[in-house]
Backbone as a ProteinNet text record, in pm:
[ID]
protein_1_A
[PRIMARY]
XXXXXXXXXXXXXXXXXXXXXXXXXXXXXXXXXXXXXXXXXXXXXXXXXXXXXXXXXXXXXXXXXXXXXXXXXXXXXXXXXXXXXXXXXXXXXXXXXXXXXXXXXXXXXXXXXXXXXX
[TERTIARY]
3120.3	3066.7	3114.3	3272.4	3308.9	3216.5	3174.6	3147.5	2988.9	2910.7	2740.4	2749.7	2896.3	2875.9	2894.7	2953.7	3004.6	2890.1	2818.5	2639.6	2589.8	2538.9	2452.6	2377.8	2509.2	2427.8	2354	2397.2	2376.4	2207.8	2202.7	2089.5	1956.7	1972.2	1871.2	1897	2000.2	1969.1	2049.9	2116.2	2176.3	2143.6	2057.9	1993.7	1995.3	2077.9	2037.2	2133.8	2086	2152	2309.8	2394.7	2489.7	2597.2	2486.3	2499.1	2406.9	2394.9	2308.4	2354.1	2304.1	2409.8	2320.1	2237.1	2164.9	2226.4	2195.1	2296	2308.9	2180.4	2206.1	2257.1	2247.3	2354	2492.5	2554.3	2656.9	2740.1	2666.2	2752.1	2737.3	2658	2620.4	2751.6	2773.3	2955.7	3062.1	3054.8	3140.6	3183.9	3083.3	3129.9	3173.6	3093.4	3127.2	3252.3	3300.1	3418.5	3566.5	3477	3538.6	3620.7	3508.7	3530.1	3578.6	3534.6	3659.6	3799.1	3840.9	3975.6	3996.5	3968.5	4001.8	4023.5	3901.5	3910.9	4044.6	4026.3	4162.2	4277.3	4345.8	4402.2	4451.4	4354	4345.7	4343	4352.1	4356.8	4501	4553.5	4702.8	4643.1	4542.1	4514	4579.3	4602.6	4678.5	4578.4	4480.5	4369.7	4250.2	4226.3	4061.6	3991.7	3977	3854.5	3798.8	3923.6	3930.4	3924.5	3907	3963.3	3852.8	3793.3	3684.8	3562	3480.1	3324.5	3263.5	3189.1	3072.6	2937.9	2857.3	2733.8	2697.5	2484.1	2396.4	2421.8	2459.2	2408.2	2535.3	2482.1	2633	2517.5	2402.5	2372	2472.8	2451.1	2525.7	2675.8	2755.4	2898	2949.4	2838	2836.7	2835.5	2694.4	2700.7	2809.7	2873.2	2982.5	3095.8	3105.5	3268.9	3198.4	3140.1	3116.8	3171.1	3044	3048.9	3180.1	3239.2	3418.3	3484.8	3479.2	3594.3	3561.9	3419.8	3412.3	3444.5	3435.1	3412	3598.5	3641.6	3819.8	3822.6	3847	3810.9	3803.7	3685.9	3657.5	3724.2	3774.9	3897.2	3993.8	4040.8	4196.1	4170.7	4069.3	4017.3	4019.1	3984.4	3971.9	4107.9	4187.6	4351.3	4405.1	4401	4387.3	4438.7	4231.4	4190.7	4265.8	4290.4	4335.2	4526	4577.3	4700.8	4700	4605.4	4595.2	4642.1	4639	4678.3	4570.1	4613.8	4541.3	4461.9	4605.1	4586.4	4464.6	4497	4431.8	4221.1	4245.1	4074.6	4058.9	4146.8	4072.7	4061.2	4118.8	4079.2	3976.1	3936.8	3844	3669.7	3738.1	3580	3597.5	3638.2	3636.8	3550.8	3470	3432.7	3436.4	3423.1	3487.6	3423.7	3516.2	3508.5	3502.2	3375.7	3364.7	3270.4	3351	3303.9	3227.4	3105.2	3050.1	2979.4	2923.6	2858.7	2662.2	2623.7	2474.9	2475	2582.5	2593.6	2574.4	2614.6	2624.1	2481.9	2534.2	2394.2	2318	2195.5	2138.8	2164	2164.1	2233.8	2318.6	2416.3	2544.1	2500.4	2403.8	2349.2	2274.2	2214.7	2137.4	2170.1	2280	2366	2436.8	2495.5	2617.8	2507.4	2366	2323.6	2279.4	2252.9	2240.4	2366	2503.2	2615.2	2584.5	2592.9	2583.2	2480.9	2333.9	2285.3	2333	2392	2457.6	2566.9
28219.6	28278.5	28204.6	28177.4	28122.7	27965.2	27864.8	27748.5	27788	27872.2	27936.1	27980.5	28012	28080.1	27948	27880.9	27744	27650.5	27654.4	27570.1	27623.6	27738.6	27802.2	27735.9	27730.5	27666.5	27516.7	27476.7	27370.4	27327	27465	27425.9	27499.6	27623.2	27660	27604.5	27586.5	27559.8	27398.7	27391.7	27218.9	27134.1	27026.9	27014	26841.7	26789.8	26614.5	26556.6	26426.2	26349.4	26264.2	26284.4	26295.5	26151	26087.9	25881.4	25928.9	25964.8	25994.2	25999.6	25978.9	26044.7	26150.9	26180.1	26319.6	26454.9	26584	26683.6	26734.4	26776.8	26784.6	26713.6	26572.3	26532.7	26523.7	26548	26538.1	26647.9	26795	26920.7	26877.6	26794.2	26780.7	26685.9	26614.1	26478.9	26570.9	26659.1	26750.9	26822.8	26885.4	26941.4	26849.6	26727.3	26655.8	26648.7	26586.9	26530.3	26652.6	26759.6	26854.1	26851.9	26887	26843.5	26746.1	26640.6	26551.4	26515.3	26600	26623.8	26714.5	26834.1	26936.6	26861.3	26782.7	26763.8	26621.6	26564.2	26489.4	26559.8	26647.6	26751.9	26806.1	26801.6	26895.9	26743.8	26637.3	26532.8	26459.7	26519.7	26408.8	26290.2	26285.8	26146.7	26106.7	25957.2	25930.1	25908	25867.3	25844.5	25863.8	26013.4	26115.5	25995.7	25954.6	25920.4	25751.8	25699.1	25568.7	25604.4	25704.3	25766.2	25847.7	25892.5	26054.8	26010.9	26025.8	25992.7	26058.1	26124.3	26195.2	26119.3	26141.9	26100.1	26162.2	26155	26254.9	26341.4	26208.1	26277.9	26216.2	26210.8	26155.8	26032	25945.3	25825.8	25741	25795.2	25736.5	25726.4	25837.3	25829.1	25706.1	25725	25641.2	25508.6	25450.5	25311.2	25264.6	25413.9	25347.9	25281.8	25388.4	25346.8	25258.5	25199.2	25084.7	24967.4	24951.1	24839.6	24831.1	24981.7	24933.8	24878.3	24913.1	24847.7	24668.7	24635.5	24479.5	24477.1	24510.2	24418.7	24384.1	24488.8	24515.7	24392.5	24377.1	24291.9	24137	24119.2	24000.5	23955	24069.9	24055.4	23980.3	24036.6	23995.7	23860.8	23781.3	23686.7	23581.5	23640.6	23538	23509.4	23619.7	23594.8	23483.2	23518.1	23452	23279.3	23268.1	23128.7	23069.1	23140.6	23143.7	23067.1	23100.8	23076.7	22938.6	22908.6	22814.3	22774	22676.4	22613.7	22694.1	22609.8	22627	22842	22862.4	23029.6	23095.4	23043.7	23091.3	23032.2	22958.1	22844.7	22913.6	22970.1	23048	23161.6	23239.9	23387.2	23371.2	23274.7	23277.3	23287.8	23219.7	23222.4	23327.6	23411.7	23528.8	23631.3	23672.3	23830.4	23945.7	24056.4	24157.7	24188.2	24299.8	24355.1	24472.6	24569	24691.8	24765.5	24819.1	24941.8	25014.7	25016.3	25147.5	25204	25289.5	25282.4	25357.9	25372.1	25438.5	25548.6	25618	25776.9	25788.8	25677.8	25670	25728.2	25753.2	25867.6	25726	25735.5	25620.4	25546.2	25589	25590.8	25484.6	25520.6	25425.5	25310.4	25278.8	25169.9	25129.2	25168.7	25096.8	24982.2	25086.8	24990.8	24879.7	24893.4	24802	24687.7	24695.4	24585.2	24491.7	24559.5	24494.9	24435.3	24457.2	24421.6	24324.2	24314.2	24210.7	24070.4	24125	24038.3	23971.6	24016.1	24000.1	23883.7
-1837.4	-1957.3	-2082.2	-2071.1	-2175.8	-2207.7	-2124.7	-2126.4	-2165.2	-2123.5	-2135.3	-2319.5	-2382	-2468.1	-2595	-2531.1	-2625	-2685.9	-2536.3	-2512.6	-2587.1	-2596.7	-2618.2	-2749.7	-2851.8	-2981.7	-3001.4	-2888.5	-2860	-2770.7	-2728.4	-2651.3	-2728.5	-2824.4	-2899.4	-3043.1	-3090.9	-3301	-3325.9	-3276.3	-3298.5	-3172	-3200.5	-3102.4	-3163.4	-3266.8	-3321.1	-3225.1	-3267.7	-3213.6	-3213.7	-3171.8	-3253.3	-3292.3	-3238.6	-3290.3	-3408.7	-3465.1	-3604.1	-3730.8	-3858.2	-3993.3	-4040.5	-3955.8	-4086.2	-3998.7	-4092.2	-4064.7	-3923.2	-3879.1	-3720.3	-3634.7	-3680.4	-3604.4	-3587	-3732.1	-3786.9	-3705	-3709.4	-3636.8	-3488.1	-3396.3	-3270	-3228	-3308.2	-3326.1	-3336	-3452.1	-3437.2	-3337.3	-3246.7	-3112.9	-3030.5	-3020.6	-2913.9	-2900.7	-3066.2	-3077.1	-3037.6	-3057.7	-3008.2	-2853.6	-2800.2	-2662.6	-2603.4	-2675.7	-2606.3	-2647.2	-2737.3	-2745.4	-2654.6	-2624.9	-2567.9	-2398.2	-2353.7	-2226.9	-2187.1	-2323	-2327.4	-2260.7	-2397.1	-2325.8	-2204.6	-2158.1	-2012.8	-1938.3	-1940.4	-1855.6	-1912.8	-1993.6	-2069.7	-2090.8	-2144.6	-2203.3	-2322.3	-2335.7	-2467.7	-2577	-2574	-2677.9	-2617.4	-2636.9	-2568.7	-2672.2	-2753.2	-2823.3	-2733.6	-2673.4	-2580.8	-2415.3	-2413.3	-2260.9	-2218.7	-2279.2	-2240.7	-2262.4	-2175.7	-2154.4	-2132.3	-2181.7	-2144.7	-2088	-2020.2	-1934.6	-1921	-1874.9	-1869.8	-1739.9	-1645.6	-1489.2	-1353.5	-1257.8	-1185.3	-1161.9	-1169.6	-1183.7	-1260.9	-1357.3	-1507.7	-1462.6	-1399.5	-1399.9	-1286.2	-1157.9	-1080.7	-1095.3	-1188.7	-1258.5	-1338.6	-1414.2	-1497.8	-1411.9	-1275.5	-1238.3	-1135.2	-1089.8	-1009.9	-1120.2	-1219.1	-1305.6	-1363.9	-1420.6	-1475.3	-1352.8	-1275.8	-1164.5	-1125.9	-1122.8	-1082	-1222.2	-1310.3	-1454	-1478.1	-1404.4	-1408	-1323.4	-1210.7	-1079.6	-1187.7	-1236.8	-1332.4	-1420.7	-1510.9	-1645.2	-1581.1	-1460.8	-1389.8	-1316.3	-1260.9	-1230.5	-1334.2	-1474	-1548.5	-1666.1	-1603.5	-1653.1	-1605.6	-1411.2	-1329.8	-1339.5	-1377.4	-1425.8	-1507.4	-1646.8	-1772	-1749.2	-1616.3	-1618.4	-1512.7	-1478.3	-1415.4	-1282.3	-1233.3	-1086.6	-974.3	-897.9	-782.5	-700.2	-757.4	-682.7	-774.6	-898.7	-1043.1	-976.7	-957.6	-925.6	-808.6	-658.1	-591.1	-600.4	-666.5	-730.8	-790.9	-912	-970.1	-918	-797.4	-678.5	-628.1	-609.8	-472.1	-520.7	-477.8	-471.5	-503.8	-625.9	-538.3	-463.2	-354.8	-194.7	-264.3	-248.3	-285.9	-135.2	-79.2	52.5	-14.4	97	99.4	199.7	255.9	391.8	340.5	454.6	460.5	427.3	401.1	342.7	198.2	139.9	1.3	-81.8	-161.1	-261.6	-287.2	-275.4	-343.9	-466.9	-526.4	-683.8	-699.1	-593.4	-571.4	-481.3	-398.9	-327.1	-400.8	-455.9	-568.6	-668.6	-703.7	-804.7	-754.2	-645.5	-563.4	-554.2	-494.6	-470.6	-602.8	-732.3	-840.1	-828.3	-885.8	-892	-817	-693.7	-565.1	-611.6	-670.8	-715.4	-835	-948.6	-1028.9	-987.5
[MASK]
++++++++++++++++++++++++++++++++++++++++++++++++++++++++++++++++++++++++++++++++++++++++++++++++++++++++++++++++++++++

């Protein structure tokens, strides 16, 4: 009830966009920004505004944490490179190795094989 009662304004009278500067959007940032302090919070995050994500759907959450983890995978590869010698040049070629099997929500096979093509 408490979380139905929070929405609520949200789903009949403030309704902008809240990447926006005109007023509806302005109160729609405001909540957000709300919330993601609060869920900070409740996760001990050190900086909710660097840390807390909101997304539409679990597509979206799915694509995010595939792509953050190779893109992580890549950063550290190209440290790697960056420090040089030999270990540095075969890290730099390798792969990531990301599991998954035929159970996987589509969503998540979907994506892995872009990545893959990628």
């Amino acid at each position: 009830q408490q979380v139905a009662a929070e929405m609520a304004p949200f789903l009949f009278e403030h309704f902008g966009n809240p990447s926006s500067g005109h007023t509806y959007g302005r109160v729609c940032k405001a909540a957000l920004d709300t919330a993601r302090q609060r869920v900070g919070r409740l996760l001990n995050a050190a900086d909710p505004a660097a840390e807390v994500c909101f997304t539409s759907c679990g597509t979206e959450s799915d694509n995010w944490a595939l792509y953050g983890a190779v893109a992580l995978y890549r950063r550290r590869q190209l440290l790697q490179l960056q420090q040089g010698g030999a270990a540095g040049a075969a890290a730099a070629g390798a792969l990531p190795h990301v599991v998954a099997s035929e159970v996987e929500h589509p969503a998540v096979l979907v994506h892995l094989q872009h990545l893959r093509d990628q």
